[in-house]
Amino acid sequence: MADFPLPAELAQAVVAGERSALARAMTLVESTLPEHQLLAQELLALLMPHTGKSQRIGVTGVPGVGKSTFLDSYGMYLIERGHRVAVLAIDPSSSITGGSILGDKARMNDLALSDQAFVRPSPSSNNLGGVARRTRENILLCEAAGYDMVLIETVGVGQSETVVADMVDFFLVLMLAGAGDELQGIKKGIVELADLIAINKTDGDNLNRAKAAANDYPSALHYLTPTSEKWRPSTICISALESAGYEDLYSQIAEHAAVMHACGEWSSKRQQQNTKWMWSLIKNRLLDD
Ligand code: GDP
């Protein structure tokens, strides 16, 4: 069993921004040992006053859409703008394979080397609720450590999107321009969660096809229920490989935050998320017993 510093000591090191302390705190929170869970609760209680100040952004898309390329280059873009960036990954397949399908890949190389970034690879887990519970707590830990942009990545293939959408302020769906069938290719459930759709790989030979696809999405989005009465999701084109379209993306996310703050939905949404989280903790506790 790994030894951990006392919660007060660990909390102090996390708040001081020590990356190794943050990593240990996450390991503690993720541990299923009852004695660790007690320590984790104490740690989280100490850190609570330091949480809540980040922008929480969910990023989803099918494997191959370019998520890791995107997180790496957009993470660096954010750092150049003075942000501190944390990336958390949810990989639901890990419960099936017993390990991460993405784990072997060289992912987010630039970002992982930056001292303004913290990258947490996919945790393995037995159930989605477990992953979500720890991810939510990991978001709070990142905030306590001073990261003001927390990006939560999920593979766009399962239920994990809904779980992640319940933890974030902004939900970004990455898509590819298909060969004319892009609208059918959208998983309706996932698109309904989107605050913004970004068509990736808008570069090289793909440029015109992607731009045409981007024109098709707004009309399709029109038929879906927007995530908020105050916000209509739109579609933009980006290239994660060339870091293109990021000004547009950055300003859309900033505008969304400004609109949500102004109408009070920012805090009401977080309150609702807290309540849901509390109930899911209770449900998990009951299932554990
Ligand atoms: P993930 O499975 O969603 O994490 O996708 P990856 O980031 O691993 O990207 C899958 C492949 O698409 C890799 O070969 C990337 O180099 C490539 N790729 C990612 N983003 C872009 C892009 O903007 N343009 C082009 N042309 N290729 C990209």
PDB file of C-alpha atoms and ligand atoms in Angstrom:
ATOM      1  CA  MET A   1       0.000   0.000   0.000  1.00  0.00           C
ATOM      2  CA  ALA A   2       1.384   3.373  -0.999  1.00  0.00           C
ATOM      3  CA  ASP A   3       2.099   5.784   1.823  1.00  0.00           C
ATOM      4  CA  PHE A   4       0.654   9.242   1.568  1.00  0.00           C
ATOM      5  CA  PRO A   5       1.573  12.421   3.440  1.00  0.00           C
ATOM      6  CA  LEU A   6      -0.973  13.720   5.922  1.00  0.00           C
ATOM      7  CA  PRO A   7      -3.896  15.413   4.133  1.00  0.00           C
ATOM      8  CA  ALA A   8      -2.940  18.857   5.495  1.00  0.00           C
ATOM      9  CA  GLU A   9       0.617  18.466   4.199  1.00  0.00           C
ATOM     10  CA  LEU A  10      -0.544  17.181   0.823  1.00  0.00           C
ATOM     11  CA  ALA A  11      -3.157  19.936   0.526  1.00  0.00           C
ATOM     12  CA  GLN A  12      -0.504  22.582   1.155  1.00  0.00           C
ATOM     13  CA  ALA A  13       1.762  21.130  -1.537  1.00  0.00           C
ATOM     14  CA  VAL A  14      -1.129  20.926  -4.024  1.00  0.00           C
ATOM     15  CA  VAL A  15      -2.066  24.566  -3.428  1.00  0.00           C
ATOM     16  CA  ALA A  16       1.601  25.518  -3.821  1.00  0.00           C
ATOM     17  CA  GLY A  17       1.318  24.076  -7.335  1.00  0.00           C
ATOM     18  CA  GLU A  18       3.673  21.128  -6.866  1.00  0.00           C
ATOM     19  CA  ARG A  19       2.910  18.821  -9.749  1.00  0.00           C
ATOM     20  CA  SER A  20       4.115  15.706  -7.972  1.00  0.00           C
ATOM     21  CA  ALA A  21       1.790  16.495  -5.072  1.00  0.00           C
ATOM     22  CA  LEU A  22      -1.108  16.904  -7.492  1.00  0.00           C
ATOM     23  CA  ALA A  23      -0.335  13.539  -9.070  1.00  0.00           C
ATOM     24  CA  ARG A  24      -0.197  11.891  -5.627  1.00  0.00           C
ATOM     25  CA  ALA A  25      -3.442  13.547  -4.601  1.00  0.00           C
ATOM     26  CA  MET A  26      -5.096  12.093  -7.695  1.00  0.00           C
ATOM     27  CA  THR A  27      -3.730   8.646  -6.923  1.00  0.00           C
ATOM     28  CA  LEU A  28      -5.129   8.962  -3.423  1.00  0.00           C
ATOM     29  CA  VAL A  29      -8.532  10.062  -4.681  1.00  0.00           C
ATOM     30  CA  GLU A  30      -8.571   7.211  -7.203  1.00  0.00           C
ATOM     31  CA  SER A  31      -7.667   4.575  -4.630  1.00  0.00           C
ATOM     32  CA  THR A  32     -10.450   2.204  -3.670  1.00  0.00           C
ATOM     33  CA  LEU A  33      -8.949   1.325  -0.278  1.00  0.00           C
ATOM     34  CA  PRO A  34     -11.278   2.500   2.497  1.00  0.00           C
ATOM     35  CA  GLU A  35      -8.418   4.069   4.504  1.00  0.00           C
ATOM     36  CA  HIS A  36      -7.325   6.006   1.419  1.00  0.00           C
ATOM     37  CA  GLN A  37     -10.867   7.146   0.784  1.00  0.00           C
ATOM     38  CA  LEU A  38     -11.006   8.640   4.255  1.00  0.00           C
ATOM     39  CA  LEU A  39      -7.761  10.518   3.642  1.00  0.00           C
ATOM     40  CA  ALA A  40      -9.046  11.628   0.237  1.00  0.00           C
ATOM     41  CA  GLN A  41     -12.208  13.038   1.784  1.00  0.00           C
ATOM     42  CA  GLU A  42     -10.177  14.988   4.288  1.00  0.00           C
ATOM     43  CA  LEU A  43      -7.903  16.269   1.537  1.00  0.00           C
ATOM     44  CA  LEU A  44     -10.821  17.373  -0.638  1.00  0.00           C
ATOM     45  CA  ALA A  45     -12.474  19.132   2.280  1.00  0.00           C
ATOM     46  CA  LEU A  46      -9.264  21.101   2.885  1.00  0.00           C
ATOM     47  CA  LEU A  47      -8.959  21.994  -0.792  1.00  0.00           C
ATOM     48  CA  MET A  48     -12.594  22.948  -1.426  1.00  0.00           C
ATOM     49  CA  PRO A  49     -12.059  26.686  -0.751  1.00  0.00           C
ATOM     50  CA  HIS A  50      -9.437  26.729  -3.525  1.00  0.00           C
ATOM     51  CA  THR A  51     -11.659  25.145  -6.169  1.00  0.00           C
ATOM     52  CA  GLY A  52     -14.198  26.357  -8.702  1.00  0.00           C
ATOM     53  CA  LYS A  53     -12.162  29.023 -10.480  1.00  0.00           C
ATOM     54  CA  SER A  54     -11.284  27.240 -13.677  1.00  0.00           C
ATOM     55  CA  GLN A  55     -13.056  26.967 -16.943  1.00  0.00           C
ATOM     56  CA  ARG A  56     -14.032  23.310 -17.386  1.00  0.00           C
ATOM     57  CA  ILE A  57     -14.135  22.216 -20.985  1.00  0.00           C
ATOM     58  CA  GLY A  58     -15.216  18.782 -22.227  1.00  0.00           C
ATOM     59  CA  VAL A  59     -13.730  17.584 -25.511  1.00  0.00           C
ATOM     60  CA  THR A  60     -15.125  14.598 -27.354  1.00  0.00           C
ATOM     61  CA  GLY A  61     -14.898  12.914 -30.728  1.00  0.00           C
ATOM     62  CA  VAL A  62     -14.497   9.459 -32.207  1.00  0.00           C
ATOM     63  CA  PRO A  63     -11.065   7.792 -32.187  1.00  0.00           C
ATOM     64  CA  GLY A  64      -8.961   9.243 -34.990  1.00  0.00           C
ATOM     65  CA  VAL A  65     -10.741  12.610 -35.102  1.00  0.00           C
ATOM     66  CA  GLY A  66      -7.596  14.194 -33.668  1.00  0.00           C
ATOM     67  CA  LYS A  67      -8.330  14.654 -29.965  1.00  0.00           C
ATOM     68  CA  SER A  68      -4.815  14.143 -28.682  1.00  0.00           C
ATOM     69  CA  THR A  69      -3.353  16.290 -31.455  1.00  0.00           C
ATOM     70  CA  PHE A  70      -5.931  18.938 -30.602  1.00  0.00           C
ATOM     71  CA  LEU A  71      -5.368  18.860 -26.847  1.00  0.00           C
ATOM     72  CA  ASP A  72      -1.632  19.118 -27.393  1.00  0.00           C
ATOM     73  CA  SER A  73      -1.746  22.068 -29.777  1.00  0.00           C
ATOM     74  CA  TYR A  74      -4.703  23.886 -28.218  1.00  0.00           C
ATOM     75  CA  GLY A  75      -3.176  23.358 -24.786  1.00  0.00           C
ATOM     76  CA  MET A  76      -0.002  25.077 -26.020  1.00  0.00           C
ATOM     77  CA  TYR A  77      -2.087  27.849 -27.565  1.00  0.00           C
ATOM     78  CA  LEU A  78      -3.755  28.452 -24.198  1.00  0.00           C
ATOM     79  CA  ILE A  79      -0.401  28.492 -22.417  1.00  0.00           C
ATOM     80  CA  GLU A  80       0.855  31.128 -24.856  1.00  0.00           C
ATOM     81  CA  ARG A  81      -2.110  33.201 -23.732  1.00  0.00           C
ATOM     82  CA  GLY A  82      -1.041  32.948 -20.132  1.00  0.00           C
ATOM     83  CA  HIS A  83      -3.267  30.081 -19.004  1.00  0.00           C
ATOM     84  CA  ARG A  84      -2.297  27.074 -16.962  1.00  0.00           C
ATOM     85  CA  VAL A  85      -3.735  23.960 -18.530  1.00  0.00           C
ATOM     86  CA  ALA A  86      -4.727  20.589 -17.092  1.00  0.00           C
ATOM     87  CA  VAL A  87      -5.879  17.706 -19.268  1.00  0.00           C
ATOM     88  CA  LEU A  88      -7.803  14.757 -17.851  1.00  0.00           C
ATOM     89  CA  ALA A  89      -8.783  11.810 -19.970  1.00  0.00           C
ATOM     90  CA  ILE A  90     -11.657   9.407 -19.665  1.00  0.00           C
ATOM     91  CA  ASP A  91     -11.219   6.190 -21.531  1.00  0.00           C
ATOM     92  CA  PRO A  92     -14.221   3.936 -20.965  1.00  0.00           C
ATOM     93  CA  SER A  93     -12.637   1.123 -22.949  1.00  0.00           C
ATOM     94  CA  SER A  94     -10.104   0.651 -20.184  1.00  0.00           C
ATOM     95  CA  SER A  95     -12.659  -1.282 -18.158  1.00  0.00           C
ATOM     96  CA  ILE A  96     -12.917  -3.809 -20.971  1.00  0.00           C
ATOM     97  CA  THR A  97      -9.287  -4.160 -21.923  1.00  0.00           C
ATOM     98  CA  GLY A  98      -7.969  -3.754 -18.400  1.00  0.00           C
ATOM     99  CA  GLY A  99      -5.752  -0.963 -19.636  1.00  0.00           C
ATOM    100  CA  SER A 100      -5.957   2.070 -21.792  1.00  0.00           C
ATOM    101  CA  ILE A 101      -6.211   1.585 -25.537  1.00  0.00           C
ATOM    102  CA  LEU A 102      -4.623   4.972 -25.841  1.00  0.00           C
ATOM    103  CA  GLY A 103      -1.973   4.435 -23.233  1.00  0.00           C
ATOM    104  CA  ASP A 104       0.769   3.234 -25.555  1.00  0.00           C
ATOM    105  CA  LYS A 105       0.420   6.083 -27.948  1.00  0.00           C
ATOM    106  CA  ALA A 106       2.731   9.003 -27.646  1.00  0.00           C
ATOM    107  CA  ARG A 107       0.101  11.540 -26.693  1.00  0.00           C
ATOM    108  CA  MET A 108       0.314  15.234 -25.983  1.00  0.00           C
ATOM    109  CA  ASN A 109       4.069  15.386 -26.135  1.00  0.00           C
ATOM    110  CA  ASP A 110       4.538  19.148 -26.174  1.00  0.00           C
ATOM    111  CA  LEU A 111       1.990  19.765 -23.494  1.00  0.00           C
ATOM    112  CA  ALA A 112       3.335  17.072 -21.197  1.00  0.00           C
ATOM    113  CA  LEU A 113       6.729  18.825 -21.281  1.00  0.00           C
ATOM    114  CA  SER A 114       5.415  22.271 -20.431  1.00  0.00           C
ATOM    115  CA  ASP A 115       5.686  23.342 -16.818  1.00  0.00           C
ATOM    116  CA  GLN A 116       2.415  25.250 -17.244  1.00  0.00           C
ATOM    117  CA  ALA A 117       0.539  22.034 -18.006  1.00  0.00           C
ATOM    118  CA  PHE A 118      -0.525  18.912 -16.234  1.00  0.00           C
ATOM    119  CA  VAL A 119      -1.584  15.861 -18.230  1.00  0.00           C
ATOM    120  CA  ARG A 120      -3.311  12.962 -16.509  1.00  0.00           C
ATOM    121  CA  PRO A 121      -3.580   9.862 -18.660  1.00  0.00           C
ATOM    122  CA  SER A 122      -6.723   7.759 -18.743  1.00  0.00           C
ATOM    123  CA  PRO A 123      -7.515   6.052 -15.501  1.00  0.00           C
ATOM    124  CA  SER A 124      -8.654   2.462 -15.630  1.00  0.00           C
ATOM    125  CA  SER A 125     -11.897   1.676 -13.926  1.00  0.00           C
ATOM    126  CA  ASN A 126     -14.551  -0.921 -13.464  1.00  0.00           C
ATOM    127  CA  ASN A 127     -17.471   1.305 -14.061  1.00  0.00           C
ATOM    128  CA  LEU A 128     -18.289   4.553 -15.683  1.00  0.00           C
ATOM    129  CA  GLY A 129     -19.681   6.013 -12.486  1.00  0.00           C
ATOM    130  CA  GLY A 130     -16.337   5.359 -10.838  1.00  0.00           C
ATOM    131  CA  VAL A 131     -14.443   7.099 -13.597  1.00  0.00           C
ATOM    132  CA  ALA A 132     -16.796  10.031 -13.416  1.00  0.00           C
ATOM    133  CA  ARG A 133     -16.559  10.315  -9.676  1.00  0.00           C
ATOM    134  CA  ARG A 134     -12.793  10.426  -9.722  1.00  0.00           C
ATOM    135  CA  THR A 135     -12.676  12.713 -12.728  1.00  0.00           C
ATOM    136  CA  ARG A 136     -14.919  15.185 -10.995  1.00  0.00           C
ATOM    137  CA  GLU A 137     -12.674  15.101  -7.948  1.00  0.00           C
ATOM    138  CA  ASN A 138      -9.602  15.374 -10.155  1.00  0.00           C
ATOM    139  CA  ILE A 139     -11.031  18.544 -11.698  1.00  0.00           C
ATOM    140  CA  LEU A 140     -11.290  20.025  -8.214  1.00  0.00           C
ATOM    141  CA  LEU A 141      -7.709  19.007  -7.449  1.00  0.00           C
ATOM    142  CA  CYS A 142      -6.466  20.695 -10.646  1.00  0.00           C
ATOM    143  CA  GLU A 143      -8.289  23.869  -9.701  1.00  0.00           C
ATOM    144  CA  ALA A 144      -6.774  23.848  -6.228  1.00  0.00           C
ATOM    145  CA  ALA A 145      -3.352  23.503  -7.881  1.00  0.00           C
ATOM    146  CA  GLY A 146      -3.981  26.699  -9.862  1.00  0.00           C
ATOM    147  CA  TYR A 147      -4.916  25.357 -13.304  1.00  0.00           C
ATOM    148  CA  ASP A 148      -7.424  27.772 -14.779  1.00  0.00           C
ATOM    149  CA  MET A 149      -8.264  25.719 -17.879  1.00  0.00           C
ATOM    150  CA  VAL A 150      -9.256  22.125 -17.272  1.00  0.00           C
ATOM    151  CA  LEU A 151      -9.841  20.086 -20.411  1.00  0.00           C
ATOM    152  CA  ILE A 152     -11.610  16.760 -19.992  1.00  0.00           C
ATOM    153  CA  GLU A 153     -11.215  14.399 -22.899  1.00  0.00           C
ATOM    154  CA  THR A 154     -13.559  11.566 -23.658  1.00  0.00           C
ATOM    155  CA  VAL A 155     -13.763   9.098 -26.527  1.00  0.00           C
ATOM    156  CA  GLY A 156     -16.971   9.795 -28.397  1.00  0.00           C
ATOM    157  CA  VAL A 157     -18.326   6.290 -28.422  1.00  0.00           C
ATOM    158  CA  GLY A 158     -20.315   5.678 -25.298  1.00  0.00           C
ATOM    159  CA  GLN A 159     -22.190   7.045 -22.365  1.00  0.00           C
ATOM    160  CA  SER A 160     -19.154   8.858 -21.044  1.00  0.00           C
ATOM    161  CA  GLU A 161     -20.130  11.973 -23.005  1.00  0.00           C
ATOM    162  CA  THR A 162     -23.246  12.528 -20.949  1.00  0.00           C
ATOM    163  CA  VAL A 163     -21.297  12.013 -17.761  1.00  0.00           C
ATOM    164  CA  VAL A 164     -18.637  14.489 -18.851  1.00  0.00           C
ATOM    165  CA  ALA A 165     -21.177  17.023 -20.081  1.00  0.00           C
ATOM    166  CA  ASP A 166     -22.496  17.004 -16.528  1.00  0.00           C
ATOM    167  CA  MET A 167     -19.115  18.081 -15.188  1.00  0.00           C
ATOM    168  CA  VAL A 168     -18.155  20.881 -17.533  1.00  0.00           C
ATOM    169  CA  ASP A 169     -19.044  24.466 -18.394  1.00  0.00           C
ATOM    170  CA  PHE A 170     -18.499  24.014 -22.113  1.00  0.00           C
ATOM    171  CA  PHE A 171     -18.771  20.916 -24.261  1.00  0.00           C
ATOM    172  CA  LEU A 172     -16.814  20.798 -27.517  1.00  0.00           C
ATOM    173  CA  VAL A 173     -17.475  18.106 -30.107  1.00  0.00           C
ATOM    174  CA  LEU A 174     -14.749  17.435 -32.660  1.00  0.00           C
ATOM    175  CA  MET A 175     -15.893  16.043 -35.988  1.00  0.00           C
ATOM    176  CA  LEU A 176     -14.548  15.136 -39.368  1.00  0.00           C
ATOM    177  CA  ALA A 177     -15.892  16.215 -42.689  1.00  0.00           C
ATOM    178  CA  GLY A 178     -17.325  13.045 -44.196  1.00  0.00           C
ATOM    179  CA  ALA A 179     -18.000  12.225 -47.834  1.00  0.00           C
ATOM    180  CA  GLY A 180     -21.474  13.731 -47.969  1.00  0.00           C
ATOM    181  CA  ASP A 181     -22.948  11.688 -45.148  1.00  0.00           C
ATOM    182  CA  GLU A 182     -21.762  13.856 -42.290  1.00  0.00           C
ATOM    183  CA  LEU A 183     -25.207  14.681 -41.025  1.00  0.00           C
ATOM    184  CA  GLN A 184     -26.235  11.056 -40.691  1.00  0.00           C
ATOM    185  CA  GLY A 185     -22.889  10.367 -39.088  1.00  0.00           C
ATOM    186  CA  ILE A 186     -23.645  12.631 -36.163  1.00  0.00           C
ATOM    187  CA  LYS A 187     -24.697  10.794 -33.111  1.00  0.00           C
ATOM    188  CA  LYS A 188     -27.697  12.841 -32.211  1.00  0.00           C
ATOM    189  CA  GLY A 189     -27.277  12.294 -28.500  1.00  0.00           C
ATOM    190  CA  ILE A 190     -23.739  13.642 -28.541  1.00  0.00           C
ATOM    191  CA  VAL A 191     -24.472  16.621 -30.745  1.00  0.00           C
ATOM    192  CA  GLU A 192     -27.305  17.616 -28.432  1.00  0.00           C
ATOM    193  CA  LEU A 193     -24.721  18.099 -25.713  1.00  0.00           C
ATOM    194  CA  ALA A 194     -22.488  20.306 -27.852  1.00  0.00           C
ATOM    195  CA  ASP A 195     -21.943  23.978 -27.178  1.00  0.00           C
ATOM    196  CA  LEU A 196     -19.786  24.085 -30.276  1.00  0.00           C
ATOM    197  CA  ILE A 197     -18.843  21.739 -33.097  1.00  0.00           C
ATOM    198  CA  ALA A 198     -15.341  21.999 -34.505  1.00  0.00           C
ATOM    199  CA  ILE A 199     -14.633  20.278 -37.789  1.00  0.00           C
ATOM    200  CA  ASN A 200     -11.031  19.152 -37.486  1.00  0.00           C
ATOM    201  CA  LYS A 201      -8.452  18.474 -40.181  1.00  0.00           C
ATOM    202  CA  THR A 202      -9.536  21.508 -42.167  1.00  0.00           C
ATOM    203  CA  ASP A 203      -6.251  21.602 -44.019  1.00  0.00           C
ATOM    204  CA  GLY A 204      -4.562  20.347 -47.181  1.00  0.00           C
ATOM    205  CA  ASP A 205      -6.779  18.386 -49.582  1.00  0.00           C
ATOM    206  CA  ASN A 206      -9.546  18.276 -47.021  1.00  0.00           C
ATOM    207  CA  LEU A 207     -10.002  22.028 -46.829  1.00  0.00           C
ATOM    208  CA  ASN A 208     -12.918  22.487 -49.215  1.00  0.00           C
ATOM    209  CA  ARG A 209     -14.763  19.357 -48.129  1.00  0.00           C
ATOM    210  CA  ALA A 210     -14.526  20.418 -44.494  1.00  0.00           C
ATOM    211  CA  LYS A 211     -15.741  23.912 -45.213  1.00  0.00           C
ATOM    212  CA  ALA A 212     -18.762  22.525 -47.103  1.00  0.00           C
ATOM    213  CA  ALA A 213     -19.528  20.232 -44.178  1.00  0.00           C
ATOM    214  CA  ALA A 214     -19.333  23.159 -41.780  1.00  0.00           C
ATOM    215  CA  ASN A 215     -21.977  24.909 -43.826  1.00  0.00           C
ATOM    216  CA  ASP A 216     -24.292  21.916 -43.508  1.00  0.00           C
ATOM    217  CA  TYR A 217     -24.139  21.605 -39.747  1.00  0.00           C
ATOM    218  CA  PRO A 218     -25.832  24.848 -38.696  1.00  0.00           C
ATOM    219  CA  SER A 219     -29.056  23.885 -40.467  1.00  0.00           C
ATOM    220  CA  ALA A 220     -28.996  20.488 -38.764  1.00  0.00           C
ATOM    221  CA  LEU A 221     -28.250  22.049 -35.398  1.00  0.00           C
ATOM    222  CA  HIS A 222     -31.301  24.204 -35.853  1.00  0.00           C
ATOM    223  CA  TYR A 223     -33.548  21.191 -35.227  1.00  0.00           C
ATOM    224  CA  LEU A 224     -31.850  20.215 -32.017  1.00  0.00           C
ATOM    225  CA  THR A 225     -32.603  21.633 -28.618  1.00  0.00           C
ATOM    226  CA  PRO A 226     -29.856  24.104 -27.703  1.00  0.00           C
ATOM    227  CA  THR A 227     -28.001  23.458 -24.452  1.00  0.00           C
ATOM    228  CA  SER A 228     -29.251  26.808 -23.194  1.00  0.00           C
ATOM    229  CA  GLU A 229     -31.846  29.336 -24.297  1.00  0.00           C
ATOM    230  CA  LYS A 230     -29.090  31.904 -24.294  1.00  0.00           C
ATOM    231  CA  TRP A 231     -26.684  29.985 -26.518  1.00  0.00           C
ATOM    232  CA  ARG A 232     -26.979  28.541 -30.008  1.00  0.00           C
ATOM    233  CA  PRO A 233     -24.258  26.047 -30.846  1.00  0.00           C
ATOM    234  CA  SER A 234     -22.457  26.766 -34.095  1.00  0.00           C
ATOM    235  CA  THR A 235     -19.848  25.087 -36.235  1.00  0.00           C
ATOM    236  CA  ILE A 236     -16.291  26.181 -36.871  1.00  0.00           C
ATOM    237  CA  CYS A 237     -13.367  24.765 -38.836  1.00  0.00           C
ATOM    238  CA  ILE A 238     -10.036  24.001 -37.200  1.00  0.00           C
ATOM    239  CA  SER A 239      -6.822  22.172 -37.936  1.00  0.00           C
ATOM    240  CA  ALA A 240      -5.235  20.686 -34.862  1.00  0.00           C
ATOM    241  CA  LEU A 241      -2.158  19.857 -36.899  1.00  0.00           C
ATOM    242  CA  GLU A 242      -1.640  23.467 -37.981  1.00  0.00           C
ATOM    243  CA  SER A 243      -3.168  25.106 -34.885  1.00  0.00           C
ATOM    244  CA  ALA A 244      -5.571  26.882 -37.241  1.00  0.00           C
ATOM    245  CA  GLY A 245      -8.954  28.295 -36.291  1.00  0.00           C
ATOM    246  CA  TYR A 246      -7.968  28.630 -32.649  1.00  0.00           C
ATOM    247  CA  GLU A 247      -8.696  32.377 -32.368  1.00  0.00           C
ATOM    248  CA  ASP A 248     -12.255  31.632 -33.388  1.00  0.00           C
ATOM    249  CA  LEU A 249     -12.496  28.725 -30.955  1.00  0.00           C
ATOM    250  CA  TYR A 250     -10.980  30.705 -28.109  1.00  0.00           C
ATOM    251  CA  SER A 251     -13.323  33.623 -28.631  1.00  0.00           C
ATOM    252  CA  GLN A 252     -16.394  31.356 -28.878  1.00  0.00           C
ATOM    253  CA  ILE A 253     -15.526  29.734 -25.553  1.00  0.00           C
ATOM    254  CA  ALA A 254     -14.880  33.129 -23.961  1.00  0.00           C
ATOM    255  CA  GLU A 255     -18.136  34.500 -25.345  1.00  0.00           C
ATOM    256  CA  HIS A 256     -20.065  31.505 -24.043  1.00  0.00           C
ATOM    257  CA  ALA A 257     -18.588  32.073 -20.575  1.00  0.00           C
ATOM    258  CA  ALA A 258     -19.460  35.768 -20.694  1.00  0.00           C
ATOM    259  CA  VAL A 259     -23.052  35.068 -21.760  1.00  0.00           C
ATOM    260  CA  MET A 260     -23.496  32.358 -19.119  1.00  0.00           C
ATOM    261  CA  HIS A 261     -22.087  34.581 -16.356  1.00  0.00           C
ATOM    262  CA  ALA A 262     -24.264  37.494 -17.421  1.00  0.00           C
ATOM    263  CA  CYS A 263     -27.516  35.511 -17.319  1.00  0.00           C
ATOM    264  CA  GLY A 264     -26.639  33.621 -14.132  1.00  0.00           C
ATOM    265  CA  GLU A 265     -26.629  30.223 -15.820  1.00  0.00           C
ATOM    266  CA  TRP A 266     -22.953  29.685 -15.073  1.00  0.00           C
ATOM    267  CA  SER A 267     -23.495  29.347 -11.357  1.00  0.00           C
ATOM    268  CA  SER A 268     -26.914  27.695 -11.587  1.00  0.00           C
ATOM    269  CA  LYS A 269     -25.471  25.020 -13.871  1.00  0.00           C
ATOM    270  CA  ARG A 270     -22.610  24.398 -11.468  1.00  0.00           C
ATOM    271  CA  GLN A 271     -25.065  24.151  -8.599  1.00  0.00           C
ATOM    272  CA  GLN A 272     -27.114  21.596 -10.483  1.00  0.00           C
ATOM    273  CA  GLN A 273     -23.961  19.660 -11.306  1.00  0.00           C
ATOM    274  CA  ASN A 274     -22.979  19.673  -7.626  1.00  0.00           C
ATOM    275  CA  THR A 275     -26.353  18.314  -6.632  1.00  0.00           C
ATOM    276  CA  LYS A 276     -26.182  15.579  -9.261  1.00  0.00           C
ATOM    277  CA  TRP A 277     -22.678  14.738  -8.118  1.00  0.00           C
ATOM    278  CA  MET A 278     -23.772  14.474  -4.508  1.00  0.00           C
ATOM    279  CA  TRP A 279     -26.577  12.092  -5.437  1.00  0.00           C
ATOM    280  CA  SER A 280     -24.248   9.978  -7.536  1.00  0.00           C
ATOM    281  CA  LEU A 281     -21.861   9.747  -4.559  1.00  0.00           C
ATOM    282  CA  ILE A 282     -24.709   8.579  -2.372  1.00  0.00           C
ATOM    283  CA  LYS A 283     -25.820   6.063  -4.986  1.00  0.00           C
ATOM    284  CA  ASN A 284     -22.279   4.739  -5.340  1.00  0.00           C
ATOM    285  CA  ARG A 285     -21.917   4.479  -1.588  1.00  0.00           C
ATOM    286  CA  LEU A 286     -25.138   2.480  -1.375  1.00  0.00           C
ATOM    287  CA  LEU A 287     -23.995   0.199  -4.163  1.00  0.00           C
ATOM    288  CA  ASP A 288     -20.629  -0.313  -2.446  1.00  0.00           C
ATOM    289  CA  ASP A 289     -22.237  -1.439   0.811  1.00  0.00           C
TER     290      ASP A 289
HETATM  291  P1  GDP B   1      -7.525  10.713 -31.478  1.00  0.00           P
HETATM  292  O1  GDP B   1      -7.630   9.228 -31.632  1.00  0.00           O
HETATM  293  O2  GDP B   1      -8.857  11.365 -31.585  1.00  0.00           O
HETATM  294  O3  GDP B   1      -6.775  11.124 -30.231  1.00  0.00           O
HETATM  295  O4  GDP B   1      -6.696  11.239 -32.760  1.00  0.00           O
HETATM  296  P2  GDP B   1      -5.141  11.631 -32.915  1.00  0.00           P
HETATM  297  O5  GDP B   1      -4.849  12.943 -32.320  1.00  0.00           O
HETATM  298  O6  GDP B   1      -4.314  10.478 -32.472  1.00  0.00           O
HETATM  299  O7  GDP B   1      -5.060  11.816 -34.482  1.00  0.00           O
HETATM  300  C1  GDP B   1      -5.318  10.763 -35.412  1.00  0.00           C
HETATM  301  C2  GDP B   1      -4.552  11.037 -36.705  1.00  0.00           C
HETATM  302  O8  GDP B   1      -5.061  12.214 -37.317  1.00  0.00           O
HETATM  303  C3  GDP B   1      -3.064  11.277 -36.468  1.00  0.00           C
HETATM  304  O9  GDP B   1      -2.351  10.669 -37.515  1.00  0.00           O
HETATM  305  C4  GDP B   1      -2.941  12.790 -36.526  1.00  0.00           C
HETATM  306  O10 GDP B   1      -1.668  13.208 -36.990  1.00  0.00           O
HETATM  307  C5  GDP B   1      -4.005  13.147 -37.531  1.00  0.00           C
HETATM  308  N1  GDP B   1      -4.521  14.508 -37.315  1.00  0.00           N
HETATM  309  C6  GDP B   1      -4.965  15.041 -36.146  1.00  0.00           C
HETATM  310  N2  GDP B   1      -5.350  16.332 -36.308  1.00  0.00           N
HETATM  311  C7  GDP B   1      -5.152  16.611 -37.628  1.00  0.00           C
HETATM  312  C8  GDP B   1      -5.366  17.785 -38.428  1.00  0.00           C
HETATM  313  O11 GDP B   1      -5.819  18.850 -37.978  1.00  0.00           O
HETATM  314  N3  GDP B   1      -5.069  17.678 -39.760  1.00  0.00           N
HETATM  315  C9  GDP B   1      -4.584  16.529 -40.313  1.00  0.00           C
HETATM  316  N4  GDP B   1      -4.326  16.530 -41.617  1.00  0.00           N
HETATM  317  N5  GDP B   1      -4.358  15.417 -39.586  1.00  0.00           N
HETATM  318  C10 GDP B   1      -4.639  15.451 -38.265  1.00  0.00           C
END
